[in-house]
mmCIF file of C-alpha atoms in Angstrom:
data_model
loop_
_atom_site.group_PDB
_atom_site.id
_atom_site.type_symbol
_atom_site.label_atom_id
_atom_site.label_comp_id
_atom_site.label_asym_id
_atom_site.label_seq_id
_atom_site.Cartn_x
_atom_site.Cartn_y
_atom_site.Cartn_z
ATOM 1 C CA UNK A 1 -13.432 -3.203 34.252
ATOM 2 C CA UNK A 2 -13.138 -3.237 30.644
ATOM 3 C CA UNK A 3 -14.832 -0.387 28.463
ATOM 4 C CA UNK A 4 -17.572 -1.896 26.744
ATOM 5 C CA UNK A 5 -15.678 -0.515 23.353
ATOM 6 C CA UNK A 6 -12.729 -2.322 24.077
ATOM 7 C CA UNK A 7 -14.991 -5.756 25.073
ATOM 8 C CA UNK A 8 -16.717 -5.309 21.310
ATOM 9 C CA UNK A 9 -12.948 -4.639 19.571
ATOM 10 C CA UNK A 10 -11.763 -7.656 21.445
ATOM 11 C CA UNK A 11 -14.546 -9.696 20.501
ATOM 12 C CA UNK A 12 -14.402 -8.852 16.831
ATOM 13 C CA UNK A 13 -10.813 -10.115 17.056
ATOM 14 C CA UNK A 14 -11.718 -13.483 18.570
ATOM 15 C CA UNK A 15 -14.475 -13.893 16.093
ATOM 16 C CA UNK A 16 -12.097 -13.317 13.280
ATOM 17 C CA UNK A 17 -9.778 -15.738 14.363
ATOM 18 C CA UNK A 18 -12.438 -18.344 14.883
ATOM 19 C CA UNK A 19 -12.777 -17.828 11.308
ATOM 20 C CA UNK A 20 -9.002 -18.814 10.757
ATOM 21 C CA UNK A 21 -9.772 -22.586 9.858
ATOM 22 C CA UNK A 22 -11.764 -20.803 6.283
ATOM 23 C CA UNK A 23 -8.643 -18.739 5.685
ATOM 24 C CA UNK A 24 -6.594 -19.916 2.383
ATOM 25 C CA UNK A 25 -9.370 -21.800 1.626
ATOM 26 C CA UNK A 26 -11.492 -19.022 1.319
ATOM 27 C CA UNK A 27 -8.702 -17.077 -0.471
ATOM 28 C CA UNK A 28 -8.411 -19.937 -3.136
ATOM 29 C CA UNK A 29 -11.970 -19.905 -3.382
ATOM 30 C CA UNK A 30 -12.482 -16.607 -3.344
ATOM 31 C CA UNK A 31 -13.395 -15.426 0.044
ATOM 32 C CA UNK A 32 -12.907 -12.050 1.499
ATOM 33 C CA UNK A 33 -11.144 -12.535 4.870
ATOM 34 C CA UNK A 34 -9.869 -14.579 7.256
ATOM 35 C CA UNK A 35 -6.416 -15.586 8.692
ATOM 36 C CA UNK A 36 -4.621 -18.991 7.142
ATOM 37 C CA UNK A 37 -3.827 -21.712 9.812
ATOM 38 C CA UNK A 38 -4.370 -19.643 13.009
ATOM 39 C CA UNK A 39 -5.591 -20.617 16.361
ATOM 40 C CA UNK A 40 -9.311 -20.479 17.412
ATOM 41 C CA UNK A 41 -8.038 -18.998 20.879
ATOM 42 C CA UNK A 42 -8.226 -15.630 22.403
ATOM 43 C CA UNK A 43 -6.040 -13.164 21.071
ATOM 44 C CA UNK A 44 -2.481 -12.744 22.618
ATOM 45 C CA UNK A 45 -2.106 -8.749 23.372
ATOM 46 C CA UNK A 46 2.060 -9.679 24.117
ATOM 47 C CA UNK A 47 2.436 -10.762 20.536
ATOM 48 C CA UNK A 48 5.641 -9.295 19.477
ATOM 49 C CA UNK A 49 6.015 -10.614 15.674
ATOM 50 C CA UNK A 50 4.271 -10.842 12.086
ATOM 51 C CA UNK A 51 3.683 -13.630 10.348
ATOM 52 C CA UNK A 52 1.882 -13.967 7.113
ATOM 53 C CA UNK A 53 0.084 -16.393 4.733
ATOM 54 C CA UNK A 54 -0.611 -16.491 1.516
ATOM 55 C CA UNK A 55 -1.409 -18.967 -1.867
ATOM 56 C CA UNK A 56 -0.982 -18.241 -5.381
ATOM 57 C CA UNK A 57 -0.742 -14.878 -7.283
ATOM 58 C CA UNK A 58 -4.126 -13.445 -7.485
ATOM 59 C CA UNK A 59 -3.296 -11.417 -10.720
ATOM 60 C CA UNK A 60 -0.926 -11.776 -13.387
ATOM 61 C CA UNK A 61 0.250 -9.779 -16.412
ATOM 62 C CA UNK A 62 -2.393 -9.476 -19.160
ATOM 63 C CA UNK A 63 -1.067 -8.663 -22.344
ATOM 64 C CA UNK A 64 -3.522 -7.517 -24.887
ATOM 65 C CA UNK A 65 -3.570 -6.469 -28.674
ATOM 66 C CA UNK A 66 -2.120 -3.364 -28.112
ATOM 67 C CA UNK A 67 -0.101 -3.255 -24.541
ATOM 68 C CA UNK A 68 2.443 -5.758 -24.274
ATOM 69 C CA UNK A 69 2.797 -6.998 -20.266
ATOM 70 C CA UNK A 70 5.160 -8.763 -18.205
ATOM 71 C CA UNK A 71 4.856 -7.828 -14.882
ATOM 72 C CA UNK A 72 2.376 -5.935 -12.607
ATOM 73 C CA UNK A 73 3.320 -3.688 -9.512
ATOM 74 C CA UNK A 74 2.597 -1.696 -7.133
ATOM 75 C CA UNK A 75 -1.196 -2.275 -6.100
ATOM 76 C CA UNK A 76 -3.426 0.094 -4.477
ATOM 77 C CA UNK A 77 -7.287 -1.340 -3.878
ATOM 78 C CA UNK A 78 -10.136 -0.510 -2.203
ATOM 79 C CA UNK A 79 -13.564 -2.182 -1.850
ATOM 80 C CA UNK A 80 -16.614 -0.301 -2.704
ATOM 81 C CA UNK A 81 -20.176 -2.143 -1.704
ATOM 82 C CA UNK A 82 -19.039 -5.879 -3.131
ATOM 83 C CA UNK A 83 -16.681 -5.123 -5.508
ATOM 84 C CA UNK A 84 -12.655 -4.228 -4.968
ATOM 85 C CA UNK A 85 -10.997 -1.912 -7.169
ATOM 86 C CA UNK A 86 -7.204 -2.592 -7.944
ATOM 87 C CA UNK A 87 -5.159 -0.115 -9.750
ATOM 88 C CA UNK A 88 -1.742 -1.043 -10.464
ATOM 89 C CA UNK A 89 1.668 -0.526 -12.281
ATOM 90 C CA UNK A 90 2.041 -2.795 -15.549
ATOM 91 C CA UNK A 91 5.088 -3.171 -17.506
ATOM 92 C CA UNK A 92 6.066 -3.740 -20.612
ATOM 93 C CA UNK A 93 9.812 -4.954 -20.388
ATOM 94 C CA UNK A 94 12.940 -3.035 -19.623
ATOM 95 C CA UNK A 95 12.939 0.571 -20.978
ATOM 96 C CA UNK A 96 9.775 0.282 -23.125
ATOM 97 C CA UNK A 97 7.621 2.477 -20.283
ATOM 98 C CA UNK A 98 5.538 1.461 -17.268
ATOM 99 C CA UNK A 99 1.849 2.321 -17.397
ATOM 100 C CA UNK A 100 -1.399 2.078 -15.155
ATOM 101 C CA UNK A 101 -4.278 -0.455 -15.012
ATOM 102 C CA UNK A 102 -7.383 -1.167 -13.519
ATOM 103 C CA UNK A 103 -9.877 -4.663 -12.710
ATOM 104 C CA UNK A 104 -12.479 -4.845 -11.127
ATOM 105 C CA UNK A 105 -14.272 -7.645 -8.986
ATOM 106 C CA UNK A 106 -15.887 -9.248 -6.046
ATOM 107 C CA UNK A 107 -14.218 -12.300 -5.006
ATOM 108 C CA UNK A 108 -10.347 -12.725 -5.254
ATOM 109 C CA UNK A 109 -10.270 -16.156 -7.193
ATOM 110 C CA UNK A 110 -12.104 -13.678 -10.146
ATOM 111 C CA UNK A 111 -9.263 -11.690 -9.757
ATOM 112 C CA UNK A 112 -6.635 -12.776 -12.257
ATOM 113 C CA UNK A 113 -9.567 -13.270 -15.212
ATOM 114 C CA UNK A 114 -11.214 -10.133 -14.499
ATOM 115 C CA UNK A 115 -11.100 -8.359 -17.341
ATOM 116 C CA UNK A 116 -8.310 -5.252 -17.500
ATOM 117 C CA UNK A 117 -8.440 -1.605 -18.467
ATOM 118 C CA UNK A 118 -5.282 0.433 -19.119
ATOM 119 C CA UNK A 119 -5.379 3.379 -18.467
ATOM 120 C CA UNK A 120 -3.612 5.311 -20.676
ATOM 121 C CA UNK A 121 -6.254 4.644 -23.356
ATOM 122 C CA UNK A 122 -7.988 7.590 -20.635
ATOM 123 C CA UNK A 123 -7.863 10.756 -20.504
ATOM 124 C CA UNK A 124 -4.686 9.454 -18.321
ATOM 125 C CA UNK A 125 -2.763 9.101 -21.313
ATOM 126 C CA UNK A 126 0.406 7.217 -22.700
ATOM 127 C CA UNK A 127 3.665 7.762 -21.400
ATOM 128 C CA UNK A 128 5.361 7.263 -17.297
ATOM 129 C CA UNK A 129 2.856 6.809 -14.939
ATOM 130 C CA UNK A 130 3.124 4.581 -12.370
ATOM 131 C CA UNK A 131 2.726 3.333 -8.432
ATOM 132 C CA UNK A 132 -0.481 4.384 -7.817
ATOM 133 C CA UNK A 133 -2.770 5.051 -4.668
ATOM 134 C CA UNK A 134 -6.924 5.251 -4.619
ATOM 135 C CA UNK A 135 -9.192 7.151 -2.236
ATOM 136 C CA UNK A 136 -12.213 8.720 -1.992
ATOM 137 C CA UNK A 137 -12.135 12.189 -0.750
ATOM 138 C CA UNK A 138 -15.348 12.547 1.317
ATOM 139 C CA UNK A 139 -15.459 16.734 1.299
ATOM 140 C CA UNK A 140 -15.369 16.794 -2.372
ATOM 141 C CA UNK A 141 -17.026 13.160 -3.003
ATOM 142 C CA UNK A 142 -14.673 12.713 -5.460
ATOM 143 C CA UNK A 143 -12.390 9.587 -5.974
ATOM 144 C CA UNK A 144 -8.640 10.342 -6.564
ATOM 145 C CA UNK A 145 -6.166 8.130 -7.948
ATOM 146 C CA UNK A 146 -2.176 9.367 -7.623
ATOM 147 C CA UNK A 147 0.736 8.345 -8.899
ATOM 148 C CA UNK A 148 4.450 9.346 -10.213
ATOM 149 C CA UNK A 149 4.923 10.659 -13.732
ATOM 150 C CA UNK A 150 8.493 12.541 -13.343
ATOM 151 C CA UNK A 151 6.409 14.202 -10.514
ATOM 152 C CA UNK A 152 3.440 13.610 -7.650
ATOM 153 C CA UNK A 153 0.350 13.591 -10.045
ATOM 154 C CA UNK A 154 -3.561 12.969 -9.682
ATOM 155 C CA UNK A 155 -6.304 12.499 -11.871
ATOM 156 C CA UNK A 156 -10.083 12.599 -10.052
ATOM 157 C CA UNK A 157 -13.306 10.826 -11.108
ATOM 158 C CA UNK A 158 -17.169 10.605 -10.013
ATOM 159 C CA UNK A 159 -17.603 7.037 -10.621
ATOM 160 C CA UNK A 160 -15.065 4.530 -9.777
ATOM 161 C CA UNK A 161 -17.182 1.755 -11.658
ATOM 162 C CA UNK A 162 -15.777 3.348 -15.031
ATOM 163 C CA UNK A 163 -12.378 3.194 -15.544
ATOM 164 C CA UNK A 164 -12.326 5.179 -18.094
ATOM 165 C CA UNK A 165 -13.385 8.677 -16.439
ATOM 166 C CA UNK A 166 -10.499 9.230 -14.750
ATOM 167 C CA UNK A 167 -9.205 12.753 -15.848
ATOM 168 C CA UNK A 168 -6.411 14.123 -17.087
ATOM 169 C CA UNK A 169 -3.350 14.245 -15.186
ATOM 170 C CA UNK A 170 -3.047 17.493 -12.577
ATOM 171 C CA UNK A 171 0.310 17.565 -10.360
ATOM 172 C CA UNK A 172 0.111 18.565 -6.149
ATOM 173 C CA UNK A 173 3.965 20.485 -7.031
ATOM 174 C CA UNK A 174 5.247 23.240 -9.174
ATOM 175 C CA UNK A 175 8.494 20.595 -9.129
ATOM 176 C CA UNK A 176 10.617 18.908 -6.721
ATOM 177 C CA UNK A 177 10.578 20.520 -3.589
ATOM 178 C CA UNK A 178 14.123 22.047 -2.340
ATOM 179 C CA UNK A 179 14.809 19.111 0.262
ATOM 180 C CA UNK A 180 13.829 16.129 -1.413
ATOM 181 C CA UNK A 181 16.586 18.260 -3.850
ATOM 182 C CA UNK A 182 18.991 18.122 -1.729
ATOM 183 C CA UNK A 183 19.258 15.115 -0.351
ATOM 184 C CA UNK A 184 18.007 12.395 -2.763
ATOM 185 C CA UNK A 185 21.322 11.861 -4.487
ATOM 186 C CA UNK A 186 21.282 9.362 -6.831
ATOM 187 C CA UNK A 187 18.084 7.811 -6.181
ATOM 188 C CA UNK A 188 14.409 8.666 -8.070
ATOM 189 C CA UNK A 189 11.456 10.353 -6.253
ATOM 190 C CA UNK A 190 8.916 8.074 -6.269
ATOM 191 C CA UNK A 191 5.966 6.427 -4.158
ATOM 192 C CA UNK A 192 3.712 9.128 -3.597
ATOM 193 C CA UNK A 193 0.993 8.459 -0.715
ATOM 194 C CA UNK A 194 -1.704 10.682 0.640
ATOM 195 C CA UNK A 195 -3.463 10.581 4.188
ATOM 196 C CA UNK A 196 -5.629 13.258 6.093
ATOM 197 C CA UNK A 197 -7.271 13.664 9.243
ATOM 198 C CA UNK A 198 -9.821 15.984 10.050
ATOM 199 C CA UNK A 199 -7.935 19.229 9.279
ATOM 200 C CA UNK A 200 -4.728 18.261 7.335
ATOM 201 C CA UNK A 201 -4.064 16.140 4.081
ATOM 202 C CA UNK A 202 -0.344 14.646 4.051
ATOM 203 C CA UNK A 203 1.833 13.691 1.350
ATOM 204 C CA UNK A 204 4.728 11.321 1.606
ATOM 205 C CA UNK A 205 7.214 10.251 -0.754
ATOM 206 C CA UNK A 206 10.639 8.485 -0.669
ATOM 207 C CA UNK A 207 13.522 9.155 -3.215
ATOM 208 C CA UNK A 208 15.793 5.370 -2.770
ATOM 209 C CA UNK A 209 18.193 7.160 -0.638
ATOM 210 C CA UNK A 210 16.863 6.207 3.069
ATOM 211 C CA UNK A 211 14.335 9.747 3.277
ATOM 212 C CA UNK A 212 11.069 9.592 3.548
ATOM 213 C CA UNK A 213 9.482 13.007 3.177
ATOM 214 C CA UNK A 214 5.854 14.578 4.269
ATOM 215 C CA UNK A 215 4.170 17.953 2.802
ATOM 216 C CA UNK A 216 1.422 19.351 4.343
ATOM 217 C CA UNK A 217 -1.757 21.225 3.295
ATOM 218 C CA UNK A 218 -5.305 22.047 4.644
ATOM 219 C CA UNK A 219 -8.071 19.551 4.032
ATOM 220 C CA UNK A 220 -9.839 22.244 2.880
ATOM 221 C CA UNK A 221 -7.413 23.450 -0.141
ATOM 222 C CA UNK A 222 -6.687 19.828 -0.758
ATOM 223 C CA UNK A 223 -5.390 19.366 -3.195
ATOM 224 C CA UNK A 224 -4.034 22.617 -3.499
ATOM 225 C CA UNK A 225 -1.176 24.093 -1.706
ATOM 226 C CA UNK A 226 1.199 21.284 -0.808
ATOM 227 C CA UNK A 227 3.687 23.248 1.260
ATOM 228 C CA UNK A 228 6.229 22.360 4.291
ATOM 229 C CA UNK A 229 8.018 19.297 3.125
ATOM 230 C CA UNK A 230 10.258 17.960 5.816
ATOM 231 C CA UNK A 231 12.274 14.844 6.120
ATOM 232 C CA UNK A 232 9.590 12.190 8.067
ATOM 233 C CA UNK A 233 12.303 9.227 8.431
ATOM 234 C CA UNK A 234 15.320 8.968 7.398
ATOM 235 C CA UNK A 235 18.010 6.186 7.548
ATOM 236 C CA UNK A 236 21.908 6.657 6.632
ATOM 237 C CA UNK A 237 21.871 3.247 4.751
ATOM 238 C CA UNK A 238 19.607 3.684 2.284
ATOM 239 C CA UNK A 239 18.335 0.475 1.444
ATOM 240 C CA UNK A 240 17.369 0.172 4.914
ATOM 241 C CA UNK A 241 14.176 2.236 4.440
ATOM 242 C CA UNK A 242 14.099 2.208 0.392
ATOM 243 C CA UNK A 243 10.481 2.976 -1.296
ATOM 244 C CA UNK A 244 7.101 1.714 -1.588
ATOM 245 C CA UNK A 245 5.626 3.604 1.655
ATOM 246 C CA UNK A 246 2.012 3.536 3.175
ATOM 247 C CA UNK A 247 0.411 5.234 5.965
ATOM 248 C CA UNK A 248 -2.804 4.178 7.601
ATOM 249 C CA UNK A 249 -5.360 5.552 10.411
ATOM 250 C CA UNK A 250 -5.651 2.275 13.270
ATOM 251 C CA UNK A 251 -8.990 2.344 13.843
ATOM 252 C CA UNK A 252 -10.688 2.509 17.461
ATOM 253 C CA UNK A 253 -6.612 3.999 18.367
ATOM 254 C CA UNK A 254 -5.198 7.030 18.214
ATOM 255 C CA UNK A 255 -1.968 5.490 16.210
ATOM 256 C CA UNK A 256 -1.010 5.726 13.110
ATOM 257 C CA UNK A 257 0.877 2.822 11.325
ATOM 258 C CA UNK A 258 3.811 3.873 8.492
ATOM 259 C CA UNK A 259 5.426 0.815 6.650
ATOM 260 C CA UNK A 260 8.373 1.147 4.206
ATOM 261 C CA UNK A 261 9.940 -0.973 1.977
ATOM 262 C CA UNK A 262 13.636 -2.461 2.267
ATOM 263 C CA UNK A 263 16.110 -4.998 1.517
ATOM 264 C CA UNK A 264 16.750 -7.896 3.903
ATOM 265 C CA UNK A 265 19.720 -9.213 5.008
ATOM 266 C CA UNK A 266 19.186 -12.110 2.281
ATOM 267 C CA UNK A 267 19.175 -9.114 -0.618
ATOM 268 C CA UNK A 268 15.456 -9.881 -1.021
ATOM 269 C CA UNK A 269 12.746 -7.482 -0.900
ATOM 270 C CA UNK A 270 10.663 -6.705 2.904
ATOM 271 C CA UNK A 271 8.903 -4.333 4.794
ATOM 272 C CA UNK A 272 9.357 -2.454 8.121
ATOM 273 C CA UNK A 273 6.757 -0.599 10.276
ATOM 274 C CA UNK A 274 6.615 2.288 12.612
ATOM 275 C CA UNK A 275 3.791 3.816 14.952
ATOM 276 C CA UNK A 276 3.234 7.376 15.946
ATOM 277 C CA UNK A 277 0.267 9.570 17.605
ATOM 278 C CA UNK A 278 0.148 11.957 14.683
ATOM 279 C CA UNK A 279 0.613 12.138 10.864
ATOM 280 C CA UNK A 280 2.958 14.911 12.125
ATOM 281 C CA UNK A 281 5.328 12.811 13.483
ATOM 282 C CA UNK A 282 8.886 13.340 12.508
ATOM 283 C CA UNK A 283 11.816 11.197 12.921
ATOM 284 C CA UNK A 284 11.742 9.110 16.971
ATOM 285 C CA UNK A 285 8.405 9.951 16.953
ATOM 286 C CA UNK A 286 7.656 7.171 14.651
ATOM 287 C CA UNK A 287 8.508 4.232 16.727
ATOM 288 C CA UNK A 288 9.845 1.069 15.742
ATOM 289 C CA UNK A 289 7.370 -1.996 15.607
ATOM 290 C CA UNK A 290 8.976 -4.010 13.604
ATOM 291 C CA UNK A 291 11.898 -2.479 11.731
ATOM 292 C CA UNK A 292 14.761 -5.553 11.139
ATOM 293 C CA UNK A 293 15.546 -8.529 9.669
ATOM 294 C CA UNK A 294 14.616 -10.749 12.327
ATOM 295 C CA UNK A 295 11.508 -9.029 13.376
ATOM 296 C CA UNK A 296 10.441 -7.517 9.853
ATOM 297 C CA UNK A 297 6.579 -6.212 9.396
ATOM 298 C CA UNK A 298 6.359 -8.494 6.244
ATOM 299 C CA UNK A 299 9.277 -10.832 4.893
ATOM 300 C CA UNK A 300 8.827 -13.693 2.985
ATOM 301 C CA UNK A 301 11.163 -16.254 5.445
ATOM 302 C CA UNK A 302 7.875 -15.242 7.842
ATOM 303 C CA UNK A 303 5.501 -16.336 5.346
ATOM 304 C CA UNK A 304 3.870 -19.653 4.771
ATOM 305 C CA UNK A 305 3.511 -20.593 1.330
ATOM 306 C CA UNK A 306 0.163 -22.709 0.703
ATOM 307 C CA UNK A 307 1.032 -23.398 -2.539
ATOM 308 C CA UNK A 308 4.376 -23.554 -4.385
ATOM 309 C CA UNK A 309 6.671 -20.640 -3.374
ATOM 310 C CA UNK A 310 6.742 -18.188 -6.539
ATOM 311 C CA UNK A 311 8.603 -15.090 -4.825
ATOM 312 C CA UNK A 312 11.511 -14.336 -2.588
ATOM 313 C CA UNK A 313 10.112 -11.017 -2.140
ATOM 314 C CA UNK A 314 7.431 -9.319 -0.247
ATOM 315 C CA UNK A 315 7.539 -5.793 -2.387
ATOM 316 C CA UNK A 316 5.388 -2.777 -2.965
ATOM 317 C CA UNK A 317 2.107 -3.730 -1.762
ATOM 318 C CA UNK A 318 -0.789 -2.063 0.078
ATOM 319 C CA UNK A 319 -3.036 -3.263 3.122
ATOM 320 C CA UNK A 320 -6.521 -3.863 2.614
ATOM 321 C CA UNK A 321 -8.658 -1.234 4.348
ATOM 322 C CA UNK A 322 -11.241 -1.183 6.033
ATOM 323 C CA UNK A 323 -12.602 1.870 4.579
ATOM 324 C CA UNK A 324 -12.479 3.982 1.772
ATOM 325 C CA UNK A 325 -11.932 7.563 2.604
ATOM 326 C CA UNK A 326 -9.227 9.670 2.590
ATOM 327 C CA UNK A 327 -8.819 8.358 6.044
ATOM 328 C CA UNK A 328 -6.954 5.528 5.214
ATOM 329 C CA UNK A 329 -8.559 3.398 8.088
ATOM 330 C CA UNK A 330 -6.619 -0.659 8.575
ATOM 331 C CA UNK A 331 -9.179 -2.531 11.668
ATOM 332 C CA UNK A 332 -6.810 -3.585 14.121
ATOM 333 C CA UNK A 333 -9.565 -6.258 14.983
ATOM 334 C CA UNK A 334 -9.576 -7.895 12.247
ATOM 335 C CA UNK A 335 -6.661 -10.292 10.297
ATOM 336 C CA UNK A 336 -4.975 -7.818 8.264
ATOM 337 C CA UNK A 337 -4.691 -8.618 4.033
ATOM 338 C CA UNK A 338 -1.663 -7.508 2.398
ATOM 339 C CA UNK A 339 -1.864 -7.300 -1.599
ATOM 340 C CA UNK A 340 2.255 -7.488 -2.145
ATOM 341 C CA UNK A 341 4.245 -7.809 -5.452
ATOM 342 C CA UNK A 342 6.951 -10.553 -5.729
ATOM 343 C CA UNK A 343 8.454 -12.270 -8.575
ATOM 344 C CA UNK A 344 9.455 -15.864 -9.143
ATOM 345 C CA UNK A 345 13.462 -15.591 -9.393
ATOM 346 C CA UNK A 346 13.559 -18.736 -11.593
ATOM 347 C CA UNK A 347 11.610 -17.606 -13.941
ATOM 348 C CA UNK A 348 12.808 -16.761 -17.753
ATOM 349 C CA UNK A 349 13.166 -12.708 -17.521
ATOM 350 C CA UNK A 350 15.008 -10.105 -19.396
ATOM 351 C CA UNK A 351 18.228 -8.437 -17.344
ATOM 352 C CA UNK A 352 16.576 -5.293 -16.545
ATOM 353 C CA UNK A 353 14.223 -4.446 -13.647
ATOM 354 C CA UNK A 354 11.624 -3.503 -15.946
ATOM 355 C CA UNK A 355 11.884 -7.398 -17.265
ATOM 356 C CA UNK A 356 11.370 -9.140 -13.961
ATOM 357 C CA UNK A 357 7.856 -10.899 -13.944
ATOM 358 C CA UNK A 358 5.973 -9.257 -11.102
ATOM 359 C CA UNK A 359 3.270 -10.629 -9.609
ATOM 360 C CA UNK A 360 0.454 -9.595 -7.200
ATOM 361 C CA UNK A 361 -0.218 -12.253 -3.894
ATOM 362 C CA UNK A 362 -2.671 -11.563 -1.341
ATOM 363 C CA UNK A 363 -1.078 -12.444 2.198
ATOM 364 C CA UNK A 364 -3.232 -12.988 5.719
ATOM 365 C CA UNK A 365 -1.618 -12.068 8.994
ATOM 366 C CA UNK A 366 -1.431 -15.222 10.495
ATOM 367 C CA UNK A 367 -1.796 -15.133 14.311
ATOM 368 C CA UNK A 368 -1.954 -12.652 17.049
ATOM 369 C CA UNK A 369 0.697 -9.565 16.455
ATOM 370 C CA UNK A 370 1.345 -6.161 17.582
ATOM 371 C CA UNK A 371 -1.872 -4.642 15.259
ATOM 372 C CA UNK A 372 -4.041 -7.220 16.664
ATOM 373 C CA UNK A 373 -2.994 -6.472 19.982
ATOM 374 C CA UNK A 374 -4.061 -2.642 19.457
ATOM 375 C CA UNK A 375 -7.504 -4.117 19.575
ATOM 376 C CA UNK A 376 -7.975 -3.337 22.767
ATOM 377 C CA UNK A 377 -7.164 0.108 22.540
ATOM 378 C CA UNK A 378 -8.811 3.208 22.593
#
């Protein structure tokens, strides 16, 4: 017999994909959930592969008097009562600095005319700072937003709803740990992303050289005392696992879900994904669920465009969660939303990276996979 747990998981799942026939729709009108183009029909638990839908960019560069803007990257967002928060990277072109912003709003087809607050008019301040990640920390009841600046730095606020009380920049390192050190080579260390459970905060970071590291402290000194960095992942190619990680609590399991950004075999931008039982999990112990180019987490070839395609890539994104705490909780029963960065290739741009005009889409899992099929777990 079926735990009753499992029966209400299950039927959450079912319900959501009911919903499926709202899905774009809802996204173009501004709805909150809701797979494109799936089946009404029970979930399939053997459902081995991702696929994704999505529409038009939700949010586009917003230049104003005084910050010039072609491209924004990187989201983080979380949802507090009706309204999301979305922090991102914005840039200004190709070795003229990347900065932070902020909008605010409740439906998604507000999204692009909400209005936007940079951040380094803050106590934030000018200069690098980019890639950020949001979370409330529920011992403290503080919000914390991190991000890189040369190094893995935070800034903390009371009150989410004002962008501008974000404090000034603190850093969780004295300076590069010895390991990332040693092995990063020629890349950058970059992507910073916490998680916790109930005793231990994690940090991970990647450095464009196929490591993915993890540091370690107490939840009770976070964030304080960052110690223990090992290698997490690693890969010898390095643009097989390259940056833009995220690590997230499945809720109702006792897995934890660790995507990573890559190149696919058509050069373009994608992401893989690994499982493990603990945030402590070091290299097998994060197992493959989907991890190549043929069976990718997120790729736009397994996409379905509802509008005009405007990216080949499906780059540094985040999942929407289904909380807000320091938890990092993604509902296995419900569609998951992917906020993702791409770029339109045939668009005018400068030659530089910093030139290309990034984008933010919103993507729905389309269809039974192997998170919905974790439903039933637990």
């Amino acid at each position: 017999m079926m735990h009753a747990a499992r029966v209400q998981r299950r039927t959450r799942w079912a319900a959501a994909l009911a919903a499926g026939t709202i899905a774009v729709t809802a996204l173009a009108a501004g709805g909150t959930a809701s797979a494109a183009s799936m089946s009404a029909s029970t979930a399939d638990d053997d459902a081995t592969s991702f696929r994704w839908t999505t529409g038009d960019p939700v949010i586009s560069p917003q230049p104003d008097a005084t910050h010039d803007s072609v491209a924004v990257k990187d989201p983080t967002v979380v949802k507090v009562g009706k309204r999301y928060h979305v922090f991102f990277t914005t840039t200004p072109g190709e070795g003229k600095g990347w900065h932070i912003a902020h909008k605010s709003f409740e439906r998604w087809s507000d999204a692009d005319a909400a209005p936007i607050t940079y951040l380094d008019t803050t106590a934030i301040g000018p200069g690098y700072r980019a890639a950020p990640q949001v979370f409330y920390f529920a011992p403290q009841k503080t919000w914390y937003l991190i991000y890189q600046d040369g190094n893995a730095a935070y800034s903390t606020t009371q009150d989410i709803d004002d962008p501008t009380s974000w404090s000034a920049p603190k850093h969780f390192y004295d300076g590069m740990p010895q390991i990332v050190q040693d092995n990063i080579g020629n890349g950058f260390w970059l992507d910073f992303w916490n998680i916790c459970d109930d005793e231990t905060c994690y940090l991970f970071s990647t450095d464009d050289n196929g490591h993915h590291y993890r540091s370690e402290t107490s939840v009770q000194d976070f964030p304080h005392g960052y110690t223990n960095t090992v290698i997490a992942k690693e890969d010898p190619n390095r643009f097989s696992m390259f940056e833009g990680d995220a690590v997230y609590k499945l809720e109702g399991t006792d897995r934890y879900l660790m995507m990573i950004e890559a190149f696919g075999p058509d050069g373009a931008r994608m992401y893989k994904a690994w499982t493990a039982d603990g945030l402590d999990a070091v290299g097998d112990e994060w197992e493959p669920l989907a991890v190549t180019g043929d069976d990718p987490f997120a790729r736009t070839a397994f996409t379905t465009f509802t509008t005009q395609r405007w990216t080949d890539d499906f780059s540094h994104g985040e999942l929407l969660r289904s909380g807000r705490s320091q938890e990092l909780t993604v509902d296995p029963c419900q569609p998951l939303q992917f906020l993702f960065q791409g770029y339109d290739p045939a668009a005018p741009s400068g030659p530089g990276y910093g030139d290309k005009p990034y984008q933010l889409g919103l993507a729905t899992a389309d269809g039974p996979n192997p998170i919905s099929a974790m439903c039933a777990d637990g």
